[in-house]
Amino acid sequence: MAPGAVRRARRRARGTPPAGARAQSARSAEDWWWDRLAPSGSGYHLLQSDSMLLVLPDPGPVRAQRRAPRRAPRPQLSGTRAAARPKPAPTPEQGPDSGWGDRIPLEILVQIFGLLVASDGPMPFLGRAARVCRRWYQAASQPALWHTLTLLAPQAGRPGKDGAKAEKKLLTSLEWLMPNRFSQLQRLTLIHWKSQVHPLLKLVSEHCPRLTLLKLSDCHGVTPDTLVMLAKACPQLHSLNIQHSMVESTAILSFLEEAGPRMRKLWLTYSSQTTAIVGALLVLRLLNLMWLPKPSGRAVTLSPGFPGLEELCLASSTCNFVSNEILGRLLHDSPNLRLLDLRGCARITPAGLFDLPCQDLEQLHLGLYGMSDRLILIKEGSPLLTQKWCHSLRELDLSGQGFIEKDLEQALAAFSTIPGSSHPPLCSLNLRGTRVTPSTVSLPCSHSSVISSCPGLLYLNLESCRCLPRGLKRAYQGSEAIQWCLEQLLTSLPSAS
């Protein structure tokens, strides 16, 4: 080998540290970083995982050290020399690290689980989390997390004789789960339960007082006693969905009698059993509903209707699609109707109201509040309303309607032409925003005024009436205020000359 090559090889050998020195420098750098992040005596230690570095309070695991390379075993000594050497004391073994999950406080862990349950529901997450460790089992067992539950009957969709036995077996497990896990249950859904609905709902009524929604899908055997018991035991229950379930009509009626004032939502599937429910309704209020027209290529058969209905309210704060056809289908068999509230229903016309079977309507509300400027309103037809119901109307609301002056004059004149000596029972008249004129209210045609013809009139609203003189466009309450209004209107009329 050339002398220059030998010298270069010697310099490289002198400048390269041995393998043990390189390992010692790597370990010292790692220990320096560990001591900077968690100094000894600070009460904290470091725990390194695959994707994070945690700083946790003591007591912690002993810092893992790299194993030293194995050395070749020394030959055993014989004689007195081997007996004189003392054996080293055994080092106590360190137990396995319990993991960072056990060090998180239970309250924080429950809050973390609550965020996951709020987005994905309690199952299957809580069932899987309970099998991780004891601390996670305690957190997943908190009743506050089990607020929504769906129970699908065993053997659902599989015909056989073992379905009832499987439901009884699941019911046995629920007898322990209801008081220990589901005591704060709010929403419950039962699917395909056939034989154990009553015992299951009895458990719910005994252990779930915070229930707000109950859904029964394809369930059988729901009795009146079951729903009444549930309505009494769950004072916050306000929504019931029994679509596609075999429920007796008497059970629904008994439930509504008990929980009717607090009910917000009720889902029913139309069938022969609902006919009895429909026939027993006296008041129907459907507020702010989005009525969407459903085109049909064939003739639509009429439903049984509401023969006992006395009040119907379809009021809406925005324009909807309730038309004469929809109203006729709802009230084609309601002769006893007393109150009809159609505020916001701009598609209803006087001709459609005139065809209704009710003859003694007492309250009619047709006001359009805040939407008259955006709609094309009907200008004629108001006399049809007063001619049919002037003998029974006690309250009439025409605010915002677009009837012309002559049409309104003929409509109000009907109150002064009632046959016989009896006076009209009208006590409230709302003409706000209409085209009513002084002669329309005070002296219609050759008859006496609507005010003098209705001695029981106690409320008269003339706000925003463009055709009235200034100072009179306001609401009047009481007979004295209304008589004063009549005098002012009479003086504002032009003289006969």
Short mmCIF file of C-alpha atoms in Angstrom, two decimals:
data_model
loop_
_atom_site.label_atom_id
_atom_site.label_comp_id
_atom_site.label_asym_id
_atom_site.label_seq_id
_atom_site.Cartn_x
_atom_site.Cartn_y
_atom_site.Cartn_z
CA MET A 1 0.00 0.00 0.00
CA ALA A 2 1.24 3.47 -0.76
CA PRO A 3 2.51 5.55 2.22
CA GLY A 4 -0.08 8.30 1.52
CA ALA A 5 -2.97 5.86 1.65
CA VAL A 6 -1.68 4.40 4.93
CA ARG A 7 -1.52 7.84 6.53
CA ARG A 8 -5.07 8.72 5.42
CA ALA A 9 -6.39 5.43 6.82
CA ARG A 10 -4.70 6.12 10.19
CA ARG A 11 -6.18 9.65 10.38
CA ARG A 12 -9.71 8.29 9.68
CA ALA A 13 -9.25 5.64 12.37
CA ARG A 14 -8.09 8.24 14.93
CA GLY A 15 -11.04 10.65 14.11
CA THR A 16 -13.89 8.04 14.26
CA PRO A 17 -15.18 7.42 17.82
CA PRO A 18 -15.99 3.87 18.87
CA ALA A 19 -19.57 2.48 18.82
CA GLY A 20 -19.91 2.62 22.59
CA ALA A 21 -18.99 6.32 22.64
CA ARG A 22 -21.63 7.11 19.99
CA ALA A 23 -24.34 5.31 22.02
CA GLN A 24 -23.24 7.13 25.19
CA SER A 25 -23.56 10.54 23.49
CA ALA A 26 -27.05 9.67 22.13
CA ARG A 27 -28.24 8.63 25.57
CA SER A 28 -26.89 11.79 27.19
CA ALA A 29 -28.73 14.01 24.65
CA GLU A 30 -32.00 12.16 25.25
CA ASP A 31 -31.61 12.44 29.02
CA TRP A 32 -30.92 16.17 28.69
CA TRP A 33 -34.23 16.74 26.89
CA TRP A 34 -36.14 14.64 29.42
CA ASP A 35 -34.60 16.60 32.30
CA ARG A 36 -35.49 19.92 30.65
CA LEU A 37 -39.19 18.99 30.16
CA ALA A 38 -39.72 17.23 33.49
CA PRO A 39 -36.88 17.99 35.95
CA SER A 40 -36.35 15.62 38.82
CA GLY A 41 -38.25 16.69 41.92
CA SER A 42 -40.85 18.73 40.01
CA GLY A 43 -43.64 16.19 40.61
CA TYR A 44 -44.07 15.41 36.90
CA HIS A 45 -42.78 12.80 34.52
CA LEU A 46 -42.85 12.19 30.79
CA LEU A 47 -44.73 9.45 28.97
CA GLN A 48 -43.97 8.92 25.29
CA SER A 49 -46.42 7.22 22.91
CA ASP A 50 -46.54 6.78 19.16
CA SER A 51 -47.81 10.25 18.28
CA MET A 52 -47.66 12.38 21.44
CA LEU A 53 -45.55 13.27 24.47
CA LEU A 54 -47.50 13.61 27.74
CA VAL A 55 -46.41 15.43 30.91
CA LEU A 56 -48.18 13.64 33.76
CA PRO A 57 -48.09 14.04 37.53
CA ASP A 58 -46.25 11.54 39.70
CA PRO A 59 -46.27 8.71 40.62
CA GLY A 60 -45.06 7.63 37.23
CA PRO A 61 -43.20 4.81 35.61
CA VAL A 62 -39.49 4.52 35.85
CA ARG A 63 -37.82 6.05 32.81
CA ALA A 64 -37.06 3.35 30.32
CA GLN A 65 -33.34 2.81 29.65
CA ARG A 66 -31.77 1.17 26.70
CA ARG A 67 -30.49 -2.32 27.32
CA ALA A 68 -26.76 -2.74 27.37
CA PRO A 69 -25.32 -5.18 24.86
CA ARG A 70 -25.11 -8.72 26.16
CA ARG A 71 -21.70 -9.96 27.19
CA ALA A 72 -20.41 -13.44 26.86
CA PRO A 73 -21.07 -15.49 30.02
CA ARG A 74 -18.01 -15.86 32.26
CA PRO A 75 -16.89 -19.33 33.23
CA GLN A 76 -18.08 -20.36 36.66
CA LEU A 77 -15.50 -20.38 39.42
CA SER A 78 -14.95 -23.53 41.44
CA GLY A 79 -13.96 -23.99 45.04
CA THR A 80 -13.90 -21.56 47.92
CA ARG A 81 -13.45 -18.54 45.64
CA ALA A 82 -16.91 -18.97 44.14
CA ALA A 83 -18.53 -19.46 47.54
CA ALA A 84 -16.91 -16.31 48.96
CA ARG A 85 -18.39 -13.98 46.30
CA PRO A 86 -21.81 -12.72 47.53
CA LYS A 87 -24.78 -12.93 45.14
CA PRO A 88 -26.38 -9.57 44.18
CA ALA A 89 -29.76 -8.80 45.73
CA PRO A 90 -32.68 -9.32 43.32
CA THR A 91 -34.10 -6.09 41.86
CA PRO A 92 -37.83 -5.67 42.47
CA GLU A 93 -39.75 -5.99 39.24
CA GLN A 94 -41.67 -2.95 38.04
CA GLY A 95 -45.34 -3.58 37.28
CA PRO A 96 -46.77 -2.76 33.86
CA ASP A 97 -47.72 0.85 33.17
CA SER A 98 -51.47 1.33 33.68
CA GLY A 99 -51.62 3.90 30.86
CA TRP A 100 -52.53 7.58 30.65
CA GLY A 101 -56.27 6.85 30.43
CA ASP A 102 -56.38 5.91 34.12
CA ARG A 103 -54.83 9.23 35.15
CA ILE A 104 -57.47 11.46 33.54
CA PRO A 105 -60.01 12.62 36.15
CA LEU A 106 -63.39 10.93 35.86
CA GLU A 107 -65.27 14.22 35.40
CA ILE A 108 -63.11 15.23 32.42
CA LEU A 109 -63.43 11.78 30.87
CA VAL A 110 -67.23 11.97 31.14
CA GLN A 111 -67.19 15.36 29.40
CA ILE A 112 -65.08 13.95 26.57
CA PHE A 113 -67.46 11.02 26.19
CA GLY A 114 -70.39 13.43 26.24
CA LEU A 115 -69.02 15.27 23.18
CA LEU A 116 -68.78 12.02 21.26
CA VAL A 117 -72.25 10.89 22.34
CA ALA A 118 -73.75 14.24 21.29
CA SER A 119 -72.42 13.80 17.73
CA ASP A 120 -72.67 10.03 17.16
CA GLY A 121 -75.08 8.75 19.81
CA PRO A 122 -74.34 6.52 22.82
CA MET A 123 -74.05 3.29 20.83
CA PRO A 124 -71.81 1.64 19.87
CA PHE A 125 -69.19 3.96 21.34
CA LEU A 126 -70.07 3.62 25.03
CA GLY A 127 -70.32 -0.15 24.76
CA ARG A 128 -66.83 -0.35 23.29
CA ALA A 129 -65.31 2.24 25.62
CA ALA A 130 -66.55 0.33 28.69
CA ARG A 131 -64.26 -2.60 27.72
CA VAL A 132 -61.03 -0.53 27.64
CA CYS A 133 -60.24 -0.27 31.36
CA ARG A 134 -61.89 0.24 34.72
CA ARG A 135 -61.77 4.03 34.54
CA TRP A 136 -63.41 4.06 31.11
CA TYR A 137 -66.00 1.59 32.36
CA GLN A 138 -66.89 3.99 35.19
CA ALA A 139 -67.17 6.91 32.77
CA ALA A 140 -69.24 4.99 30.21
CA SER A 141 -71.62 3.85 32.95
CA GLN A 142 -72.73 7.38 33.87
CA PRO A 143 -76.54 7.68 33.29
CA ALA A 144 -76.14 11.24 31.96
CA LEU A 145 -74.55 9.82 28.78
CA TRP A 146 -77.41 7.39 28.08
CA HIS A 147 -80.03 9.95 27.02
CA THR A 148 -80.97 8.32 23.69
CA LEU A 149 -81.75 4.64 23.22
CA THR A 150 -82.98 2.46 20.34
CA LEU A 151 -84.05 -1.11 21.16
CA LEU A 152 -84.48 -3.50 18.26
CA ALA A 153 -86.29 -6.67 19.27
CA PRO A 154 -84.21 -9.88 19.00
CA GLN A 155 -85.00 -12.09 16.01
CA ALA A 156 -86.62 -9.08 14.29
CA GLY A 157 -87.75 -9.95 10.80
CA ARG A 158 -87.22 -13.70 11.37
CA PRO A 159 -90.46 -15.64 11.84
CA GLY A 160 -90.32 -18.29 14.51
CA LYS A 161 -91.39 -19.26 17.99
CA ASP A 162 -88.20 -18.05 19.64
CA GLY A 163 -89.06 -14.36 19.20
CA ALA A 164 -91.05 -14.12 22.45
CA LYS A 165 -88.35 -15.97 24.39
CA ALA A 166 -85.67 -13.65 23.03
CA GLU A 167 -87.70 -10.59 24.04
CA LYS A 168 -88.13 -11.97 27.56
CA LYS A 169 -84.39 -12.59 27.78
CA LEU A 170 -83.60 -9.04 26.72
CA LEU A 171 -86.23 -7.73 29.12
CA THR A 172 -84.43 -9.50 31.98
CA SER A 173 -81.27 -7.57 31.16
CA LEU A 174 -83.21 -4.32 30.90
CA GLU A 175 -84.55 -4.81 34.43
CA TRP A 176 -81.03 -4.10 35.67
CA LEU A 177 -80.06 -1.56 32.99
CA MET A 178 -83.08 0.70 33.44
CA PRO A 179 -82.34 1.86 37.01
CA ASN A 180 -78.54 1.71 36.69
CA ARG A 181 -77.90 3.10 33.20
CA PHE A 182 -81.06 4.62 31.73
CA SER A 183 -82.40 6.62 34.67
CA GLN A 184 -81.90 9.87 32.70
CA LEU A 185 -83.23 8.58 29.39
CA GLN A 186 -84.93 11.24 27.22
CA ARG A 187 -85.60 9.65 23.81
CA LEU A 188 -86.63 6.01 23.40
CA THR A 189 -87.30 4.08 20.18
CA LEU A 190 -88.73 0.54 20.10
CA ILE A 191 -88.62 -1.40 16.82
CA HIS A 192 -90.38 -4.71 16.05
CA TRP A 193 -91.45 -5.49 19.61
CA LYS A 194 -94.40 -7.88 19.54
CA SER A 195 -95.08 -9.45 22.95
CA GLN A 196 -93.23 -7.52 25.67
CA VAL A 197 -94.19 -3.91 24.92
CA HIS A 198 -96.30 -3.47 28.06
CA PRO A 199 -93.66 -4.84 30.52
CA LEU A 200 -90.96 -2.78 28.82
CA LEU A 201 -92.92 0.48 28.94
CA LYS A 202 -93.76 -0.28 32.55
CA LEU A 203 -90.03 -0.37 33.32
CA VAL A 204 -89.62 2.93 31.49
CA SER A 205 -92.41 4.56 33.51
CA GLU A 206 -90.83 3.37 36.76
CA HIS A 207 -87.21 4.39 36.09
CA CYS A 208 -87.18 7.06 33.32
CA PRO A 209 -89.07 10.15 34.56
CA ARG A 210 -87.24 12.48 32.13
CA LEU A 211 -88.56 10.83 28.97
CA THR A 212 -89.59 13.41 26.34
CA LEU A 213 -90.04 11.37 23.15
CA LEU A 214 -91.35 7.85 22.56
CA LYS A 215 -91.34 6.18 19.14
CA LEU A 216 -92.98 2.81 18.52
CA SER A 217 -92.21 1.39 15.08
CA ASP A 218 -93.99 -1.82 14.06
CA CYS A 219 -94.90 -2.69 17.65
CA HIS A 220 -97.94 -4.64 18.85
CA GLY A 221 -99.86 -4.91 22.09
CA VAL A 222 -100.01 -1.25 23.17
CA THR A 223 -102.98 -0.97 25.53
CA PRO A 224 -104.73 2.12 26.98
CA ASP A 225 -103.33 1.38 30.43
CA THR A 226 -99.80 1.34 29.02
CA LEU A 227 -99.89 4.82 27.50
CA VAL A 228 -101.83 6.37 30.38
CA MET A 229 -99.33 4.93 32.86
CA LEU A 230 -96.50 6.40 30.79
CA ALA A 231 -98.18 9.82 30.54
CA LYS A 232 -98.62 10.00 34.32
CA ALA A 233 -95.09 8.83 35.19
CA CYS A 234 -93.27 11.00 32.62
CA PRO A 235 -94.40 14.62 33.06
CA GLN A 236 -91.97 15.87 30.37
CA LEU A 237 -93.24 13.57 27.62
CA HIS A 238 -94.37 15.81 24.74
CA SER A 239 -93.83 13.77 21.56
CA LEU A 240 -95.35 10.41 20.57
CA ASN A 241 -94.72 8.57 17.30
CA ILE A 242 -96.84 5.44 16.77
CA GLN A 243 -96.62 5.20 13.00
CA HIS A 244 -96.92 1.66 11.58
CA SER A 245 -97.78 0.20 15.00
CA MET A 246 -100.86 -1.69 16.16
CA VAL A 247 -102.30 0.69 18.76
CA GLU A 248 -105.90 0.76 19.87
CA SER A 249 -107.76 3.98 19.19
CA THR A 250 -108.97 4.06 22.80
CA ALA A 251 -105.33 3.98 23.92
CA ILE A 252 -104.51 7.09 21.92
CA LEU A 253 -107.60 8.92 23.17
CA SER A 254 -106.84 8.02 26.78
CA PHE A 255 -103.24 9.19 26.33
CA LEU A 256 -104.32 12.52 24.82
CA GLU A 257 -106.80 13.09 27.66
CA GLU A 258 -103.96 12.68 30.16
CA ALA A 259 -101.07 14.38 28.31
CA GLY A 260 -102.93 16.58 25.81
CA PRO A 261 -102.01 20.05 27.20
CA ARG A 262 -98.26 19.40 26.97
CA MET A 263 -98.20 17.48 23.68
CA ARG A 264 -96.23 19.10 20.86
CA LYS A 265 -95.90 16.38 18.22
CA LEU A 266 -98.06 13.36 17.42
CA TRP A 267 -97.36 11.04 14.49
CA LEU A 268 -100.15 8.73 13.31
CA THR A 269 -100.55 6.43 10.34
CA TYR A 270 -103.95 6.78 8.71
CA SER A 271 -105.98 3.59 9.03
CA SER A 272 -109.40 2.44 10.07
CA GLN A 273 -108.35 2.69 13.72
CA THR A 274 -107.68 6.41 13.47
CA THR A 275 -111.27 7.10 12.38
CA ALA A 276 -112.42 7.00 16.00
CA ILE A 277 -109.66 9.43 16.97
CA VAL A 278 -110.58 11.85 14.21
CA GLY A 279 -114.25 11.70 15.08
CA ALA A 280 -113.60 12.53 18.72
CA LEU A 281 -111.52 15.66 18.08
CA LEU A 282 -113.14 18.93 19.15
CA VAL A 283 -110.21 21.32 18.66
CA LEU A 284 -107.57 21.12 15.91
CA ARG A 285 -104.74 23.67 15.85
CA LEU A 286 -102.04 23.46 13.19
CA LEU A 287 -99.88 26.57 13.49
CA ASN A 288 -97.19 27.69 11.04
CA LEU A 289 -97.35 24.53 8.97
CA MET A 290 -95.76 24.33 5.53
CA TRP A 291 -98.60 23.05 3.37
CA LEU A 292 -97.13 21.75 0.14
CA PRO A 293 -99.45 20.87 -2.76
CA LYS A 294 -99.23 17.22 -3.78
CA PRO A 295 -100.23 16.66 -7.42
CA SER A 296 -102.26 13.57 -8.13
CA GLY A 297 -103.25 12.16 -11.48
CA ARG A 298 -106.37 10.43 -10.19
CA ALA A 299 -109.38 11.50 -8.20
CA VAL A 300 -108.74 11.82 -4.47
CA THR A 301 -111.28 10.21 -2.18
CA LEU A 302 -112.48 12.26 0.75
CA SER A 303 -111.41 11.30 4.23
CA PRO A 304 -113.97 10.70 7.01
CA GLY A 305 -113.36 14.27 8.16
CA PHE A 306 -113.95 15.70 11.64
CA PRO A 307 -117.66 15.35 12.44
CA GLY A 308 -117.31 16.65 15.99
CA LEU A 309 -114.86 19.47 15.31
CA GLU A 310 -115.73 22.84 16.87
CA GLU A 311 -112.46 24.79 16.47
CA LEU A 312 -109.99 24.81 13.59
CA CYS A 313 -106.89 26.99 13.60
CA LEU A 314 -104.57 27.10 10.58
CA ALA A 315 -102.97 30.46 11.41
CA SER A 316 -99.55 31.20 9.96
CA SER A 317 -97.12 34.09 10.25
CA THR A 318 -96.03 33.58 6.63
CA CYS A 319 -97.91 32.88 3.43
CA ASN A 320 -98.80 29.19 3.03
CA PHE A 321 -100.48 26.97 0.46
CA VAL A 322 -103.78 26.37 2.25
CA SER A 323 -106.41 26.69 -0.46
CA ASN A 324 -110.19 26.34 -0.77
CA GLU A 325 -109.71 22.70 -1.78
CA ILE A 326 -107.66 21.82 1.30
CA LEU A 327 -110.09 23.63 3.61
CA GLY A 328 -113.06 21.87 2.00
CA ARG A 329 -111.44 18.45 2.48
CA LEU A 330 -110.83 19.21 6.14
CA LEU A 331 -114.28 20.60 6.94
CA HIS A 332 -116.60 18.79 4.53
CA ASP A 333 -118.18 16.93 7.46
CA SER A 334 -117.91 19.50 10.28
CA PRO A 335 -121.36 21.10 10.73
CA ASN A 336 -120.71 22.08 14.35
CA LEU A 337 -117.74 24.35 13.68
CA ARG A 338 -117.78 27.47 15.87
CA LEU A 339 -114.30 28.98 15.45
CA LEU A 340 -112.28 29.26 12.22
CA ASP A 341 -108.86 30.94 12.37
CA LEU A 342 -107.27 31.40 8.93
CA ARG A 343 -104.91 34.28 9.63
CA GLY A 344 -102.17 34.31 7.02
CA CYS A 345 -104.05 32.01 4.61
CA ALA A 346 -104.20 34.41 1.67
CA ARG A 347 -105.39 31.76 -0.81
CA ILE A 348 -108.74 31.30 0.93
CA THR A 349 -111.56 33.16 -0.83
CA PRO A 350 -115.06 34.15 0.37
CA ALA A 351 -116.57 31.76 -2.18
CA GLY A 352 -114.66 28.85 -0.63
CA LEU A 353 -115.84 29.81 2.86
CA PHE A 354 -119.43 30.16 1.67
CA ASP A 355 -119.47 26.48 0.62
CA LEU A 356 -118.56 25.16 4.08
CA PRO A 357 -121.28 23.09 5.81
CA CYS A 358 -121.15 25.01 9.11
CA GLN A 359 -124.13 27.36 9.51
CA ASP A 360 -123.55 28.92 12.94
CA LEU A 361 -119.96 30.13 12.85
CA GLU A 362 -119.22 32.46 15.78
CA GLN A 363 -115.60 33.53 15.23
CA LEU A 364 -113.99 34.13 11.83
CA HIS A 365 -110.40 35.39 11.60
CA LEU A 366 -109.10 36.22 8.11
CA GLY A 367 -106.49 38.85 8.98
CA LEU A 368 -103.34 39.25 6.90
CA TYR A 369 -100.71 40.82 9.10
CA GLY A 370 -97.65 42.28 7.39
CA MET A 371 -98.11 40.45 4.09
CA SER A 372 -100.71 42.50 2.19
CA ASP A 373 -98.11 44.41 0.16
CA ARG A 374 -96.58 41.26 -1.31
CA LEU A 375 -99.79 39.53 -2.43
CA ILE A 376 -102.51 39.96 -5.01
CA LEU A 377 -105.62 40.08 -2.81
CA ILE A 378 -109.24 39.32 -3.54
CA LYS A 379 -111.21 42.55 -4.05
CA GLU A 380 -114.79 41.27 -3.95
CA GLY A 381 -116.86 38.69 -2.14
CA SER A 382 -116.99 39.89 1.48
CA PRO A 383 -120.84 40.13 1.45
CA LEU A 384 -120.93 36.32 1.11
CA LEU A 385 -119.40 36.02 4.58
CA THR A 386 -121.74 38.36 6.44
CA GLN A 387 -124.88 37.24 4.64
CA LYS A 388 -124.30 33.65 5.74
CA TRP A 389 -123.14 34.21 9.32
CA CYS A 390 -124.38 37.68 10.38
CA HIS A 391 -126.88 36.04 12.73
CA SER A 392 -124.17 34.11 14.63
CA LEU A 393 -120.86 35.99 14.21
CA ARG A 394 -119.47 37.39 17.45
CA GLU A 395 -115.94 38.17 16.21
CA LEU A 396 -114.96 39.16 12.67
CA ASP A 397 -111.37 39.93 11.60
CA LEU A 398 -110.80 41.30 8.08
CA SER A 399 -107.58 43.20 8.75
CA GLY A 400 -105.30 43.58 5.73
CA GLN A 401 -107.85 42.29 3.22
CA GLY A 402 -108.10 44.06 -0.14
CA PHE A 403 -111.88 44.36 -0.55
CA ILE A 404 -112.95 47.55 -2.31
CA GLU A 405 -115.07 50.25 -0.62
CA LYS A 406 -118.40 49.27 -2.17
CA ASP A 407 -117.85 45.58 -1.35
CA LEU A 408 -117.16 46.36 2.32
CA GLU A 409 -120.20 48.63 2.47
CA GLN A 410 -122.47 45.80 1.31
CA ALA A 411 -120.85 43.37 3.73
CA LEU A 412 -121.38 45.56 6.80
CA ALA A 413 -124.90 46.43 5.71
CA ALA A 414 -125.88 42.80 6.32
CA PHE A 415 -125.66 43.36 10.10
CA SER A 416 -128.48 45.91 9.94
CA THR A 417 -130.83 43.76 7.84
CA ILE A 418 -131.27 40.75 10.10
CA PRO A 419 -134.89 39.57 9.98
CA GLY A 420 -136.78 39.87 13.23
CA SER A 421 -136.28 42.20 16.12
CA SER A 422 -133.10 40.53 17.49
CA HIS A 423 -129.80 42.39 17.31
CA PRO A 424 -126.63 40.89 15.80
CA PRO A 425 -124.37 39.28 18.42
CA LEU A 426 -121.27 40.98 16.96
CA CYS A 427 -118.98 42.23 19.73
CA SER A 428 -115.57 42.52 17.98
CA LEU A 429 -114.86 43.95 14.52
CA ASN A 430 -111.31 44.34 13.15
CA LEU A 431 -111.04 46.43 9.96
CA ARG A 432 -107.39 47.40 10.34
CA GLY A 433 -105.70 48.33 7.06
CA THR A 434 -108.85 47.98 4.93
CA ARG A 435 -110.54 50.48 2.58
CA VAL A 436 -113.42 51.18 4.91
CA THR A 437 -114.93 54.69 4.59
CA PRO A 438 -116.82 56.83 7.12
CA SER A 439 -120.12 56.07 5.41
CA THR A 440 -119.39 52.34 5.50
CA VAL A 441 -119.12 52.31 9.30
CA SER A 442 -121.56 55.03 10.28
CA LEU A 443 -124.31 55.22 7.63
CA PRO A 444 -124.36 52.36 5.09
CA CYS A 445 -126.94 53.01 2.37
CA SER A 446 -130.37 53.77 3.78
CA HIS A 447 -129.99 51.58 6.85
CA SER A 448 -128.69 52.40 10.29
CA SER A 449 -124.97 52.13 10.93
CA VAL A 450 -123.23 48.91 11.87
CA ILE A 451 -122.34 50.52 15.20
CA SER A 452 -125.90 51.34 16.13
CA SER A 453 -127.16 47.98 14.80
CA CYS A 454 -124.79 46.06 17.09
CA PRO A 455 -125.30 47.33 20.66
CA GLY A 456 -122.99 44.62 21.97
CA LEU A 457 -120.00 45.89 19.99
CA LEU A 458 -117.12 46.40 22.42
CA TYR A 459 -114.08 46.42 20.14
CA LEU A 460 -113.59 48.29 16.86
CA ASN A 461 -110.18 48.53 15.15
CA LEU A 462 -109.82 51.24 12.48
CA GLU A 463 -106.02 51.53 12.48
CA SER A 464 -104.25 52.29 9.17
CA CYS A 465 -107.52 52.83 7.29
CA ARG A 466 -106.56 55.22 4.49
CA CYS A 467 -110.08 56.44 3.71
CA LEU A 468 -110.82 57.66 7.27
CA PRO A 469 -110.03 61.18 8.51
CA ARG A 470 -107.07 61.80 10.70
CA GLY A 471 -107.54 61.37 14.41
CA LEU A 472 -109.95 58.46 14.01
CA LYS A 473 -107.55 55.79 12.79
CA ARG A 474 -107.14 53.82 15.98
CA ALA A 475 -108.63 50.99 17.99
CA TYR A 476 -111.67 51.63 20.22
CA GLN A 477 -112.56 49.56 23.25
CA GLY A 478 -115.77 49.89 25.22
CA SER A 479 -119.22 51.12 24.21
CA GLU A 480 -118.54 54.76 25.17
CA ALA A 481 -115.41 55.01 22.99
CA ILE A 482 -117.23 53.40 20.08
CA GLN A 483 -120.19 55.80 20.37
CA TRP A 484 -117.77 58.73 20.38
CA CYS A 485 -116.23 57.34 17.20
CA LEU A 486 -119.68 57.12 15.62
CA GLU A 487 -120.37 60.79 16.41
CA GLN A 488 -117.05 61.87 14.94
CA LEU A 489 -117.65 59.87 11.79
CA LEU A 490 -121.13 61.37 11.36
CA THR A 491 -119.77 64.91 11.65
CA SER A 492 -117.05 64.17 9.10
CA LEU A 493 -119.62 63.12 6.46
CA PRO A 494 -120.46 65.74 3.80
CA SER A 495 -123.91 67.34 4.14
CA ALA A 496 -126.79 66.21 1.92
CA SER A 497 -126.82 69.57 0.14
#
